[in-house]
Short mmCIF file of C-alpha atoms and ligand atoms in Angstrom, two decimals:
data_model
loop_
_atom_site.label_atom_id
_atom_site.label_comp_id
_atom_site.label_asym_id
_atom_site.label_seq_id
_atom_site.Cartn_x
_atom_site.Cartn_y
_atom_site.Cartn_z
CA SER A 1 0.00 0.00 0.00
CA SER A 2 2.22 2.72 -1.28
CA ILE A 3 0.95 6.16 -2.11
CA GLU A 4 -2.34 5.84 -3.93
CA SER A 5 -1.86 7.00 -7.45
CA SER A 6 -2.08 5.86 -11.03
CA ILE A 7 1.20 7.67 -11.67
CA PRO A 8 4.45 5.75 -11.03
CA PRO A 9 5.47 5.84 -7.36
CA LEU A 10 7.58 8.68 -6.07
CA THR A 11 11.22 7.93 -6.18
CA PRO A 12 12.57 7.71 -2.66
CA HIS A 13 15.83 8.76 -4.24
CA TYR A 14 14.65 12.13 -5.43
CA ALA A 15 17.62 13.86 -3.92
CA PRO A 16 17.22 17.59 -3.68
CA ASP A 17 20.66 18.65 -4.80
CA THR A 18 22.01 19.97 -1.52
CA SER A 19 25.34 20.86 -3.10
CA SER A 20 23.66 23.19 -5.58
CA ALA A 21 21.39 24.59 -2.84
CA GLU A 22 24.33 26.76 -1.81
CA GLN A 23 24.76 28.06 -5.36
CA PRO A 24 23.02 31.23 -6.49
CA GLU A 25 19.80 30.96 -8.48
CA SER A 26 20.14 31.18 -12.26
CA PRO A 27 19.86 34.64 -13.88
CA SER A 28 16.31 33.94 -15.15
CA THR A 29 15.11 32.74 -11.74
CA THR A 30 16.82 35.66 -9.99
CA SER A 31 15.07 38.02 -12.40
CA LEU A 32 11.69 36.45 -11.60
CA ILE A 33 12.36 36.59 -7.83
CA ASN A 34 13.30 40.27 -8.13
CA SER A 35 10.40 41.19 -10.44
CA LEU A 36 7.84 39.72 -8.06
CA ASN A 37 9.75 40.89 -4.95
CA LEU A 38 9.77 37.35 -3.54
CA GLN A 39 11.26 36.51 -0.13
CA LYS A 40 12.49 33.14 1.19
CA HIS A 41 9.64 31.14 2.68
CA ILE A 42 10.15 29.14 5.92
CA GLU A 43 8.66 26.10 4.17
CA GLY A 44 11.22 26.35 1.36
CA GLY A 45 10.81 28.20 -1.92
CA TYR A 46 9.97 31.89 -2.21
CA PHE A 47 6.80 33.92 -1.71
CA ALA A 48 5.26 37.37 -1.71
CA GLU A 49 1.94 38.33 -0.21
CA ILE A 50 -0.02 40.02 -3.00
CA ASP A 51 -3.31 40.65 -1.21
CA ARG A 52 -4.63 40.91 2.33
CA ASN A 53 -8.38 41.31 2.17
CA PRO A 54 -9.26 44.45 4.19
CA LEU A 55 -12.52 42.82 5.29
CA ILE A 56 -12.05 41.81 8.94
CA ILE A 57 -13.99 38.82 10.24
CA PRO A 58 -14.17 37.00 13.60
CA ASN A 59 -11.52 34.25 13.83
CA PRO A 60 -13.64 31.19 12.90
CA PHE A 61 -11.15 28.73 14.43
CA LEU A 62 -11.88 29.95 17.95
CA LEU A 63 -15.35 28.41 17.62
CA SER A 64 -14.14 24.98 16.57
CA SER A 65 -14.37 22.30 19.18
CA PRO A 66 -12.91 21.31 21.53
CA PRO A 67 -12.82 23.63 23.37
CA ASN A 68 -14.66 26.78 22.51
CA GLN A 69 -11.65 29.03 22.78
CA LEU A 70 -13.67 32.23 22.65
CA TRP A 71 -13.85 31.84 26.44
CA THR A 72 -10.91 31.16 28.71
CA PRO A 73 -10.95 30.08 32.39
CA THR A 74 -10.90 32.83 34.96
CA PRO A 75 -7.29 33.67 35.87
CA PRO A 76 -6.43 32.37 39.38
CA ASP A 77 -5.51 35.83 40.68
CA SER A 78 -8.82 37.46 39.71
CA ASP A 79 -11.42 38.52 42.30
CA ASP A 80 -13.77 35.67 41.56
CA ILE A 81 -17.08 35.75 43.36
CA ALA A 82 -17.24 31.99 43.78
CA PRO A 83 -13.94 30.42 44.86
CA GLY A 84 -13.45 26.94 43.50
CA ARG A 85 -15.82 27.46 40.60
CA THR A 86 -14.43 27.70 37.08
CA THR A 87 -15.87 30.72 35.40
CA LEU A 88 -15.12 31.68 31.85
CA VAL A 89 -14.11 35.12 30.67
CA PRO A 90 -14.25 36.41 27.11
CA ARG A 91 -10.98 36.01 25.34
CA SER A 92 -9.17 39.07 24.09
CA GLY A 93 -6.16 39.88 21.98
CA ASP A 94 -4.97 39.82 18.41
CA ASP A 95 -6.19 36.32 17.70
CA LEU A 96 -9.86 37.36 17.82
CA MET A 97 -9.97 38.60 14.23
CA ARG A 98 -8.78 37.54 10.79
CA ASN A 99 -8.52 39.15 7.39
CA ALA A 100 -11.15 37.46 5.24
CA SER A 101 -8.44 36.13 2.89
CA THR A 102 -4.81 36.52 1.84
CA SER A 103 -3.12 35.65 -1.44
CA ILE A 104 0.51 34.94 -2.27
CA PHE A 105 2.76 34.10 -5.16
CA TYR A 106 4.74 30.95 -4.33
CA LEU A 107 7.80 29.82 -6.29
CA LEU A 108 9.88 26.63 -6.14
CA THR A 109 13.26 26.76 -7.87
CA PRO A 110 16.08 24.32 -8.67
CA ARG A 111 17.96 25.71 -5.65
CA SER A 112 14.92 25.61 -3.38
CA PRO A 113 12.76 22.83 -4.85
CA LEU A 114 10.90 21.67 -1.72
CA GLY A 115 7.95 23.04 0.23
CA ALA A 116 8.20 20.96 3.43
CA PHE A 117 5.16 19.30 5.05
CA HIS A 118 3.05 21.77 6.99
CA ARG A 119 -0.61 22.48 7.56
CA ASN A 120 -2.82 25.51 7.85
CA LYS A 121 -6.16 25.77 9.63
CA GLY A 122 -7.58 27.60 6.62
CA ARG A 123 -8.55 26.21 3.23
CA THR A 124 -6.25 27.15 0.36
CA VAL A 125 -7.11 27.61 -3.32
CA HIS A 126 -4.06 27.17 -5.58
CA THR A 127 -3.68 28.25 -9.21
CA LEU A 128 -0.81 27.25 -11.48
CA ILE A 129 0.98 30.04 -13.29
CA LYS A 130 4.09 28.30 -14.64
CA GLY A 131 5.97 25.01 -14.40
CA ARG A 132 5.26 21.55 -13.05
CA GLY A 133 5.39 19.99 -9.61
CA ARG A 134 4.05 17.32 -7.32
CA TYR A 135 1.87 17.69 -4.25
CA VAL A 136 1.68 15.18 -1.42
CA LEU A 137 -1.17 15.42 1.09
CA ILE A 138 -1.40 13.53 4.38
CA HIS A 139 -5.03 13.46 5.50
CA ALA A 140 -4.24 13.69 9.21
CA ASP A 141 -7.75 14.99 9.98
CA GLU A 142 -9.49 11.87 8.62
CA MET A 143 -10.26 8.41 10.05
CA ASP A 144 -7.44 5.86 9.95
CA VAL A 145 -6.88 3.98 6.69
CA LYS A 146 -8.59 0.57 6.88
CA GLY A 147 -6.29 -2.42 7.24
CA GLU A 148 -3.39 -0.33 8.46
CA VAL A 149 -1.81 0.01 11.85
CA GLU A 150 -3.65 2.41 14.16
CA GLY A 151 -3.03 6.04 13.39
CA LYS A 152 -2.09 5.61 9.72
CA LYS A 153 -3.74 8.17 7.47
CA ARG A 154 -4.58 8.44 3.78
CA VAL A 155 -1.78 9.82 1.62
CA GLU A 156 -2.63 11.46 -1.70
CA THR A 157 -0.38 12.74 -4.46
CA PHE A 158 -0.97 14.57 -7.71
CA VAL A 159 0.93 16.46 -10.35
CA VAL A 160 0.25 20.13 -10.95
CA GLY A 161 0.92 21.25 -14.50
CA HIS A 162 -0.65 22.64 -17.64
CA ASN A 163 -1.19 19.26 -19.29
CA VAL A 164 -4.76 18.95 -17.99
CA GLU A 165 -5.59 16.43 -20.70
CA ARG A 166 -3.13 14.06 -19.04
CA GLY A 167 -4.70 14.63 -15.65
CA GLU A 168 -2.41 17.33 -14.34
CA ARG A 169 -4.14 19.92 -12.19
CA ALA A 170 -4.02 23.62 -13.00
CA CYS A 171 -6.24 24.56 -10.05
CA TRP A 172 -6.45 22.66 -6.76
CA VAL A 173 -7.85 23.09 -3.28
CA VAL A 174 -6.32 21.87 -0.04
CA GLU A 175 -8.68 21.79 2.92
CA GLY A 176 -7.50 23.02 6.31
CA GLY A 177 -6.04 20.42 8.67
CA LYS A 178 -4.20 18.38 6.00
CA TYR A 179 -0.41 18.20 5.89
CA LYS A 180 0.83 19.45 2.54
CA GLY A 181 4.24 19.06 0.93
CA THR A 182 5.29 19.95 -2.59
CA PHE A 183 8.30 19.70 -4.86
CA LEU A 184 9.47 21.01 -8.18
CA MET A 185 9.69 18.60 -11.11
CA LEU A 186 13.04 19.29 -12.76
CA GLY A 187 14.73 18.64 -16.08
CA GLU A 188 12.66 16.63 -18.57
CA LYS A 189 9.85 16.54 -16.01
CA ASP A 190 9.46 20.31 -15.84
CA GLY A 191 6.73 20.51 -18.47
CA GLY A 192 9.03 22.31 -20.89
CA GLU A 193 8.41 25.81 -19.57
CA GLY A 194 11.83 26.59 -18.21
CA GLU A 195 12.82 26.23 -14.61
CA GLY A 196 10.63 26.90 -11.60
CA LEU A 197 7.09 26.25 -10.41
CA LEU A 198 5.13 29.46 -9.91
CA ILE A 199 1.65 29.38 -8.42
CA SER A 200 -0.74 31.64 -6.56
CA GLU A 201 -2.44 30.62 -3.32
CA THR A 202 -5.43 32.17 -1.59
CA VAL A 203 -6.08 31.13 2.00
CA ILE A 204 -9.41 31.69 3.75
CA PRO A 205 -9.44 33.19 6.31
CA GLY A 206 -6.22 35.15 5.83
CA PHE A 207 -2.83 33.74 6.78
CA GLU A 208 -1.54 34.03 10.37
CA TYR A 209 1.40 32.14 11.80
CA SER A 210 -0.79 30.97 14.71
CA ASP A 211 -2.86 28.95 12.19
CA HIS A 212 0.24 27.33 10.67
CA ASP A 213 2.49 24.49 11.83
CA PHE A 214 5.12 22.13 10.45
CA LEU A 215 4.89 18.36 10.52
CA THR A 216 7.46 16.94 12.96
CA LEU A 217 9.43 13.82 12.10
CA GLU A 218 7.91 12.04 15.11
CA ARG A 219 4.32 12.78 14.06
CA PHE A 220 5.14 11.96 10.41
CA ARG A 221 6.25 8.44 11.44
CA GLU A 222 2.97 7.93 13.29
CA LEU A 223 0.85 9.07 10.34
CA VAL A 224 2.34 7.05 7.46
CA THR A 225 3.40 3.45 6.87
CA GLU A 226 7.09 2.47 7.02
CA GLU A 227 7.12 2.17 3.24
CA GLN A 228 5.72 5.67 2.82
CA ALA A 229 8.08 7.03 5.47
CA ILE A 230 11.09 5.86 3.45
CA GLU A 231 9.65 7.45 0.34
CA LEU A 232 8.64 10.78 1.87
CA GLU A 233 10.91 11.53 4.82
CA TRP A 234 13.02 13.97 2.81
CA MET A 235 9.90 16.18 2.59
CA VAL A 236 9.79 16.64 6.37
CA ARG A 237 11.43 19.87 7.53
CA LYS A 238 14.76 19.19 9.27
N1 GUN B 301 3.98 34.77 5.74
C1 GUN B 301 4.72 33.67 5.89
N2 GUN B 301 4.18 32.65 5.23
C2 GUN B 301 3.09 33.11 4.65
C3 GUN B 301 2.11 32.51 3.83
O1 GUN B 301 2.16 31.33 3.51
N3 GUN B 301 1.12 33.33 3.42
C4 GUN B 301 1.05 34.62 3.77
N4 GUN B 301 0.01 35.33 3.31
N5 GUN B 301 1.92 35.20 4.53
C5 GUN B 301 2.95 34.45 4.97
#
């Protein structure tokens, strides 16, 4: 039970060229990075925020259970009227609100070809602009995969590219709560558009670091089979 896919399995030997990672980007990639004013992303690759919706909405994740985080227990040093009773006080602070959406450009390059496994609480709509790559999703928010050891989750992979007639995706949605990793397809696999995978992403509600986390190696090993772990471990942030 390797990664479910009609496409040949991922090579476990896809070795991101760590020697060349120290080299500068090519002139064409550097020009693209400069034109779009891209910065290094903590996941790998480069990004620039291109929109932050000025519409402000209540943070919807505070309502998700458990618990209802809109209310926090009374601090111990407060003048509570009923000692020993847990009262709840309305939560306050920056986390109460979100921008309705944010959008970014995101670029993977030959020198920074990996977006390491991470998840966001929000749902993200992706649109391909240029290039070809592969996405790997770990459905950590779903029930366990039947017939597997407890805790093993569904793993999904697909190619993003312009060849939609061959099943490549030019537009794709990743629901909140899923671990997502992505890598650039290089050389003959690049789709013939020159180097780099350039996409746009819109996340709803808007991006905040407090809604984002990386997959740890420990958690990764709990979520996937041993076979999948061998194949995908290089996509876990070190
Ligand atoms: N800042 C750091 N990472 C991100 C991201 O993925 N999206 C946005 N909008 N801002 C960020």
